[in-house]
Short mmCIF file of C-alpha atoms in Angstrom, two decimals:
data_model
loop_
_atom_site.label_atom_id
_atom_site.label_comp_id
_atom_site.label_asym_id
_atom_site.label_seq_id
_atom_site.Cartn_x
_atom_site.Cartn_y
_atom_site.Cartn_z
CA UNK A 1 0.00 0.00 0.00
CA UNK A 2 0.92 3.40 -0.95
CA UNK A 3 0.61 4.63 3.00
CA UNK A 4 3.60 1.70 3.96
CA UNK A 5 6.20 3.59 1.62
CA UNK A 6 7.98 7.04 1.83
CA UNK A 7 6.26 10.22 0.08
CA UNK A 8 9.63 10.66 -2.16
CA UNK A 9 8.50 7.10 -4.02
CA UNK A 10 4.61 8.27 -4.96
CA UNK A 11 4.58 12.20 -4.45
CA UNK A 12 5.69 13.73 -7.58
CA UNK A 13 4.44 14.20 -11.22
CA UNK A 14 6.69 14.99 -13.68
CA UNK A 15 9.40 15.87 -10.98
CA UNK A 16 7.10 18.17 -9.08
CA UNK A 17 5.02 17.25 -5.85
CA UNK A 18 1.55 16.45 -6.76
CA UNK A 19 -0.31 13.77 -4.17
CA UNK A 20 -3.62 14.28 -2.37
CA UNK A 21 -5.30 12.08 0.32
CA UNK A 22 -9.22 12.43 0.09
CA UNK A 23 -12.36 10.34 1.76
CA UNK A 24 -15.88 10.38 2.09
CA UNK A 25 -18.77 8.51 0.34
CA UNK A 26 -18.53 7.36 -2.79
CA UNK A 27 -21.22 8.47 -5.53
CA UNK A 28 -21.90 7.41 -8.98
CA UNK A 29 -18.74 5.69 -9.66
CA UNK A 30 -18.94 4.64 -13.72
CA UNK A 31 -16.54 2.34 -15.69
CA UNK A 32 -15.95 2.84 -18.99
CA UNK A 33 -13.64 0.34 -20.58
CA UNK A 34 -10.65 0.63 -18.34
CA UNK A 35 -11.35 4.50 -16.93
CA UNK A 36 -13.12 4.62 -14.18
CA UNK A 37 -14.57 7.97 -13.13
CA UNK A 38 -17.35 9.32 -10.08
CA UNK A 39 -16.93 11.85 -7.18
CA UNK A 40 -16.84 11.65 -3.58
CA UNK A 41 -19.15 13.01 -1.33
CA UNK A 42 -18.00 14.90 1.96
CA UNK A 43 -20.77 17.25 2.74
CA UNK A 44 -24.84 17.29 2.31
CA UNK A 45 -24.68 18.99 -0.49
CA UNK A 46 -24.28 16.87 -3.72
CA UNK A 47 -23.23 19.88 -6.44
CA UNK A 48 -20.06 19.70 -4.11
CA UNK A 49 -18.69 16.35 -4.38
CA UNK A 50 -15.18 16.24 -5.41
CA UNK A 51 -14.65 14.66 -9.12
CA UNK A 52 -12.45 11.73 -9.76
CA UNK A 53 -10.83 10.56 -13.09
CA UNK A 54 -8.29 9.13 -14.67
CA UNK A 55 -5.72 11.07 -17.32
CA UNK A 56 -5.45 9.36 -20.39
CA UNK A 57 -1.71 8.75 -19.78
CA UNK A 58 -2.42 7.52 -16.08
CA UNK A 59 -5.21 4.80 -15.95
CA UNK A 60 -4.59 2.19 -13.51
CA UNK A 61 -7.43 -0.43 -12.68
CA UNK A 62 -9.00 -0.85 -9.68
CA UNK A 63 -11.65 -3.20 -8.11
CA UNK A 64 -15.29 -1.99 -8.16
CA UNK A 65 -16.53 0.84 -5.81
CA UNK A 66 -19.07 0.42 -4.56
CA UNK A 67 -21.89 3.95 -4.38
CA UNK A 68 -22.38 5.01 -0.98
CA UNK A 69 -19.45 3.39 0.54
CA UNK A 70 -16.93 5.35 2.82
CA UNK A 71 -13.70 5.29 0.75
CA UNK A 72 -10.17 7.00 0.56
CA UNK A 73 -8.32 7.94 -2.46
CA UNK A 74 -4.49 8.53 -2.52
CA UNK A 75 -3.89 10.02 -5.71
CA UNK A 76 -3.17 13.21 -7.87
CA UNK A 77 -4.63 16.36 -9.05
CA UNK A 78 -5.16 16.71 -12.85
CA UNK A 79 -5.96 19.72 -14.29
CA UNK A 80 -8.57 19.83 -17.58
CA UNK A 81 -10.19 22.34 -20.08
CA UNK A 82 -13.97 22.49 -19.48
CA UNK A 83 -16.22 24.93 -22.06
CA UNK A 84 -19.20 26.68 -21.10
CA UNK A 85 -22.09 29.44 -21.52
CA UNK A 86 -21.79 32.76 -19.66
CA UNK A 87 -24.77 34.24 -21.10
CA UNK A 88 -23.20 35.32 -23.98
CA UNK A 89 -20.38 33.35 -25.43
CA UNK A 90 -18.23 30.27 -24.62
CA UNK A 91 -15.70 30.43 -22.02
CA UNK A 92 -12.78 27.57 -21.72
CA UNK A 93 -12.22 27.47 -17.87
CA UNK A 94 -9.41 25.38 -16.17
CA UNK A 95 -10.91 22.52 -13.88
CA UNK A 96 -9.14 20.24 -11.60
CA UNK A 97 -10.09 16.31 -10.75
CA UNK A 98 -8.67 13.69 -8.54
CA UNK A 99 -6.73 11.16 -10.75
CA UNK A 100 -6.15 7.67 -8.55
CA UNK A 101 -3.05 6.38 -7.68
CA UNK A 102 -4.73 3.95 -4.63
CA UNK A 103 -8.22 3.10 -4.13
CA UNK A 104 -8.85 1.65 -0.02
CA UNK A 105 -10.71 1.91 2.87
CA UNK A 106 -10.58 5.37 4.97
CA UNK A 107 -10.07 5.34 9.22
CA UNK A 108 -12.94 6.84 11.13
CA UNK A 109 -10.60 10.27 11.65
CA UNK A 110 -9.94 10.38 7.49
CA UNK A 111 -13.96 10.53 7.47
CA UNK A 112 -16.10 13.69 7.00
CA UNK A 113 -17.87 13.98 10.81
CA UNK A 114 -21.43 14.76 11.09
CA UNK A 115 -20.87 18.39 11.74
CA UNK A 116 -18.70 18.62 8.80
CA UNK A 117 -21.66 16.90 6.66
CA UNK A 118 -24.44 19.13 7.69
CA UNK A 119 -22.65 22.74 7.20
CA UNK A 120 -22.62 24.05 3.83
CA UNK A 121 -20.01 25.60 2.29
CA UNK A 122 -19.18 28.99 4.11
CA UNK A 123 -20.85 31.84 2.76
CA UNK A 124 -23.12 29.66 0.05
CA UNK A 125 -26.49 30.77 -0.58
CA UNK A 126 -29.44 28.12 0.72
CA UNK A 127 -31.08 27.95 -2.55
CA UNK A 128 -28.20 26.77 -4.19
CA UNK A 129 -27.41 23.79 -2.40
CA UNK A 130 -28.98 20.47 -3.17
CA UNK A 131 -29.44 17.11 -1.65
CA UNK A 132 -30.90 14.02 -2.18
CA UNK A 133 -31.93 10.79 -0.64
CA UNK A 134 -28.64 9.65 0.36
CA UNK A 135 -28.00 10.97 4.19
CA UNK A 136 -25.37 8.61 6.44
CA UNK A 137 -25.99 11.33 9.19
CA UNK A 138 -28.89 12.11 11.06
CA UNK A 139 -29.64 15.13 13.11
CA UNK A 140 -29.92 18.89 11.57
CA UNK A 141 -30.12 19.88 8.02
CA UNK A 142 -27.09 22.25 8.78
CA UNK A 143 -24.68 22.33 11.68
CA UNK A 144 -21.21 23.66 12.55
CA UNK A 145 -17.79 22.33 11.98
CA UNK A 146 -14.74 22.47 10.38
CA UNK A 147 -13.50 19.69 7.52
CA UNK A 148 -10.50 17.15 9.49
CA UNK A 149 -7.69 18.14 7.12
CA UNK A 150 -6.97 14.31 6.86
CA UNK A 151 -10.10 14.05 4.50
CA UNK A 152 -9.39 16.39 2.21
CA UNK A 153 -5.56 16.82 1.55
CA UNK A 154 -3.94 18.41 -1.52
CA UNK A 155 -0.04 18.83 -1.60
CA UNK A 156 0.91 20.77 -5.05
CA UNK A 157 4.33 22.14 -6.27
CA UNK A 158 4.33 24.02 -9.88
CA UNK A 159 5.27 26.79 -12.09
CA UNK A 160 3.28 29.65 -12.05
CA UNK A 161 1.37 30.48 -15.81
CA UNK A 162 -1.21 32.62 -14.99
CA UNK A 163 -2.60 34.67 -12.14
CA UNK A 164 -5.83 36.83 -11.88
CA UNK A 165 -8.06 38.53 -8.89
CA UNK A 166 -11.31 37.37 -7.79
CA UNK A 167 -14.15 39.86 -6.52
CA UNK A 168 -16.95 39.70 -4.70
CA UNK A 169 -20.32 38.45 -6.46
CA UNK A 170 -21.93 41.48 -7.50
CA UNK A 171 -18.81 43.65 -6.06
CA UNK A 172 -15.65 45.62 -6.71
CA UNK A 173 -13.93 44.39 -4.43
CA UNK A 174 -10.86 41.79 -4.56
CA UNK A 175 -11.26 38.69 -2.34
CA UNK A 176 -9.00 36.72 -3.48
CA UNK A 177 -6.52 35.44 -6.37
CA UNK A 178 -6.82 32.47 -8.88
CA UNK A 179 -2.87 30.87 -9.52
CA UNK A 180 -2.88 28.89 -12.55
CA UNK A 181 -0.32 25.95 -12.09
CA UNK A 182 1.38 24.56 -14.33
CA UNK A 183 3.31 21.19 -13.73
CA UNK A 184 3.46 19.58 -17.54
CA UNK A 185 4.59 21.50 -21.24
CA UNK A 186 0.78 21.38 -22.18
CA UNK A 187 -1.02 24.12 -20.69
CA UNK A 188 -4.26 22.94 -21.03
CA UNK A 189 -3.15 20.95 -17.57
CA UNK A 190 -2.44 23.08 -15.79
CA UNK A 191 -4.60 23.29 -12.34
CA UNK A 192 -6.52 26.30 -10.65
CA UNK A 193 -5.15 27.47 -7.53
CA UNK A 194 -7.09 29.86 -5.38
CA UNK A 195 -6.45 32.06 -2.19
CA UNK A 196 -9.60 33.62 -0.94
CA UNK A 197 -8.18 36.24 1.53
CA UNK A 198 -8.70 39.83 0.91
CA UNK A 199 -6.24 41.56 2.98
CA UNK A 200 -3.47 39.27 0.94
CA UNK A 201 -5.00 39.11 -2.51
CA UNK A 202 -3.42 42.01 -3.62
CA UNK A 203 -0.21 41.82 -2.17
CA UNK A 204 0.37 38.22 -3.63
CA UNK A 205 -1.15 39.40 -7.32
CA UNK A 206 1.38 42.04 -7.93
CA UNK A 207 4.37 39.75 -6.08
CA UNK A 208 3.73 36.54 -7.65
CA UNK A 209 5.59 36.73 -11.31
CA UNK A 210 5.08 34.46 -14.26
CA UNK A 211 7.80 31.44 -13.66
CA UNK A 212 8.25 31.28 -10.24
CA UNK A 213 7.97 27.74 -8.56
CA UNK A 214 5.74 27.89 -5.77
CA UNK A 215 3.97 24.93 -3.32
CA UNK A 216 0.62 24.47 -1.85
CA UNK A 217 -1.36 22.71 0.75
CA UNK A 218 -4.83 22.68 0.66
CA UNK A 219 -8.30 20.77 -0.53
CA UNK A 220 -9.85 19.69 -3.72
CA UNK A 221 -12.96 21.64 -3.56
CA UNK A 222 -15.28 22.84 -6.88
CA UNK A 223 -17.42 25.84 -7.38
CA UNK A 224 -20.63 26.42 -9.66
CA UNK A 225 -19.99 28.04 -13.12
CA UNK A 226 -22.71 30.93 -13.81
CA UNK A 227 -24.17 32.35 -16.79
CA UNK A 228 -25.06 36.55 -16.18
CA UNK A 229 -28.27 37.71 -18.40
CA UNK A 230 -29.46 40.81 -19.51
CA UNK A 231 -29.83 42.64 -15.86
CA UNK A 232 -26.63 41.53 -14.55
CA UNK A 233 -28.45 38.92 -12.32
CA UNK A 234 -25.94 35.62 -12.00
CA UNK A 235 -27.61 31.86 -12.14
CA UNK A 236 -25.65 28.68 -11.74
CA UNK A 237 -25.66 26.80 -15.29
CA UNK A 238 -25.46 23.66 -13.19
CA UNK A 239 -22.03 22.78 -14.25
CA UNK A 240 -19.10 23.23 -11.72
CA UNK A 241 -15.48 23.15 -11.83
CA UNK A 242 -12.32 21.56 -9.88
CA UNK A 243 -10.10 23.58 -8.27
CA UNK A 244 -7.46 23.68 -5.29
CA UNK A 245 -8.51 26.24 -2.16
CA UNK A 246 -5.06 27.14 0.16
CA UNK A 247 -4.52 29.21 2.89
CA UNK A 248 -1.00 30.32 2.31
CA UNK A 249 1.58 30.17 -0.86
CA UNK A 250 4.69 29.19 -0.47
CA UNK A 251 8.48 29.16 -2.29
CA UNK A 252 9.28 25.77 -3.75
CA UNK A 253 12.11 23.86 -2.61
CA UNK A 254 14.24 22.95 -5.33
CA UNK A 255 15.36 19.08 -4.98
CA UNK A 256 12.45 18.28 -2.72
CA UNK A 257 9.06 20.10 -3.96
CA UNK A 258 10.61 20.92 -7.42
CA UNK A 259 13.66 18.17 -8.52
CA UNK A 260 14.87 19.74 -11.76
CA UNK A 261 13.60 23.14 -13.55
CA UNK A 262 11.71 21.83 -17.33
CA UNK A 263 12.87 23.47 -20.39
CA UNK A 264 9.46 24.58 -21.28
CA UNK A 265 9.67 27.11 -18.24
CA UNK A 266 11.46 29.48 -20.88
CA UNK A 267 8.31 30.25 -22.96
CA UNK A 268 6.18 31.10 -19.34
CA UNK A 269 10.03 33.25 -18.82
CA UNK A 270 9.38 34.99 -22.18
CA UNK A 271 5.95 36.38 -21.30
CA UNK A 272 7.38 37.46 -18.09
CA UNK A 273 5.60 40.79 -16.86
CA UNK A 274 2.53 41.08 -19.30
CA UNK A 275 -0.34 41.04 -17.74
CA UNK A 276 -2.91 38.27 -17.64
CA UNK A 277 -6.02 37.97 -19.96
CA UNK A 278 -9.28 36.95 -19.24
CA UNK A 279 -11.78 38.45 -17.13
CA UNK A 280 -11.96 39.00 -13.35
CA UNK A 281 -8.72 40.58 -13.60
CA UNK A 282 -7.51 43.76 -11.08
CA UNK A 283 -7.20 47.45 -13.18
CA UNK A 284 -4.55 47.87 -14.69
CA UNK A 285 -3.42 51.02 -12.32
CA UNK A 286 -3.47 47.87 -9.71
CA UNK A 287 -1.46 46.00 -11.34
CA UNK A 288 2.38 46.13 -11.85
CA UNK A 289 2.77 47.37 -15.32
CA UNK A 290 4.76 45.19 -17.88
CA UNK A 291 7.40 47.64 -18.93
CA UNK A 292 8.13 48.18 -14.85
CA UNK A 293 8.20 44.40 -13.95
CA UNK A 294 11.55 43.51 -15.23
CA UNK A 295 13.27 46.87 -13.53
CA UNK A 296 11.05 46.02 -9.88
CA UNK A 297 13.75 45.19 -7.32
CA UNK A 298 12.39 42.05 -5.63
CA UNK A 299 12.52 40.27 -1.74
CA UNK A 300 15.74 38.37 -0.97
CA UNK A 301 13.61 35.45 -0.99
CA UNK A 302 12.50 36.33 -4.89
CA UNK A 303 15.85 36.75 -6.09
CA UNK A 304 17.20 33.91 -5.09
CA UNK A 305 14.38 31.64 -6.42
CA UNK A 306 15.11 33.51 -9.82
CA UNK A 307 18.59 32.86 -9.22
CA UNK A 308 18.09 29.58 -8.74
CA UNK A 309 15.36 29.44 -12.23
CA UNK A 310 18.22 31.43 -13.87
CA UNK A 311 20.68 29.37 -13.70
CA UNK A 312 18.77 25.81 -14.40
CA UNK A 313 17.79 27.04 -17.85
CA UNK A 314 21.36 28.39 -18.52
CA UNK A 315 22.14 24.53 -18.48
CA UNK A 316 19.54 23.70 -20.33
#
């Protein structure tokens, strides 16, 4: 079993650390040929259950799961293209799924508690969350708790390719950022990252630069996709999306978090500075201005993680 053996011999994709522990109840696990895909719930709320899948250049087999049963899943996050509506055109957004390494059974502290099952996700509106027959708990509709960090563990190293700022629903005001991670030379992999603290988000949008290595710890958690119509008002389109929610960012370690520097890290290098497209983005008098990025003086810390970038690719 993957738990008997050191992290080093599981824990990194492609060179970079990539492994997350998750339980809960399994739900509408489907085989199709030899890819197995399904989600697993953790709270009473069923457009939050956390997707599983297999990459294409991944699939292992595994024995049957069985819906409903409590079940833990060592594996690794994926990241994935997924198109949709806004309202008014398509949008390609980046979505993030649990790929398994090792399907097997949870301990009662890897489990989602009853408090954690009955509180909805902080801040949610009531008429947005759904449930259905399936309820292992009894007791309250909603109650109060915090998710055991041993049910829902993400541990991510990567190359940043992307960040933007996050406001408020129906607000100007920045609550957090979205990182886009990068840990293979197709972008279209690369895996949402989001920090939702507003007295950080700006700090860490103008700081973070295109190329740096950074790490994570945090959960696998998804969020509804919404279309806007005429008047501005938002509706869920029923269609969410993967993504990784941390409470801090952190500089890679090169050797342990990051083992060698890829070559493809010099086409993120050559866009280094220009700021990000798509929407949700800060103005651009917020953010640092591409001609003044290069000449910007950084932290000891940044310069010698750029060092360190610097002189990988020189031996490239």
């Amino acid at each position: 079993m993957l738990g008997d053996k050191p992290l080093a011999s599981y824990g990194h994709e492609n060179g970079m650390l990539n492994v997350a522990w998750i339980s809960g109840f399994a739900r509408n696990f489907t085989r199709d040929g030899d890819s197995v895909s399904g989600f697993i719930q953790q709270t009473n709320d069923v457009t939050r259950m956390v997707p599983v899948g297999q990459s294409p250049r991944h699939k292992r087999t595994f024995a049957a799961i069985q819906n409903e049963e409590a079940v833990k899943i060592t594996g690794r996050v994926h990241g994935r293209f997924v198109t949709w509506n806004n309202g008014t055109k398509e949008v390609t957004e980046h979505s993030a799924f649990l790929d398994p390494l090792e399907v097997s059974s949870p301990s009662i502290i890897e489990m989602p508690s009853s408090l954690t099952w009955h509180t909805p996700i902080k801040n949610r509106k009531a008429d947005r969350i759904q449930q259905d027959d399936f309820q292992p708990f009894g007791g309250e509709t909603f109650g109060e708790g915090r998710m055991r960090d041993a049910a829902n563990n993400v541990v991510l190293a990567g190359i940043v390719d992307g960040i933007r700022s996050l406001r408020g629903e129906g607000q100007n005001v920045i609550v957090g950022v979205e990182i886009i991670l990068r840990q293979t030379e197709n972008p279209e992999e690369s895996i949402p990252v989001r920090m939702m603290n507003s007295k950080l988000a700006r700090i860490i949008r103008e700081e973070l630069r295109m190329g740096r290595p950074i790490m994570v710890q945090g959960k696998l958690r998804v969020r509804d996709l919404k279309a806007v119509d005429a008047d501005g008002i938002e509706t869920p389109t029923g269609q969410q999306v993967g993504y990784v929610w941390c409470r801090s960012i952190l500089n890679a370690r090169r050797g342990k978090d990051i083992l060698t520097i890829p070559s493809w890290v010099k086409d993120i290098m050559a866009r280094y500075g220009q700021a990000p497209e798509g929407g949700e983005t800060a103005p651009e008098e917020d953010a640092p201005k591409a001609a003044d990025a290069p000449e910007r003086a950084g932290t000891a810390a940044e310069s010698s993680i750029e060092d360190e970038i610097a002189s990988q690719l020189a031996s490239l």
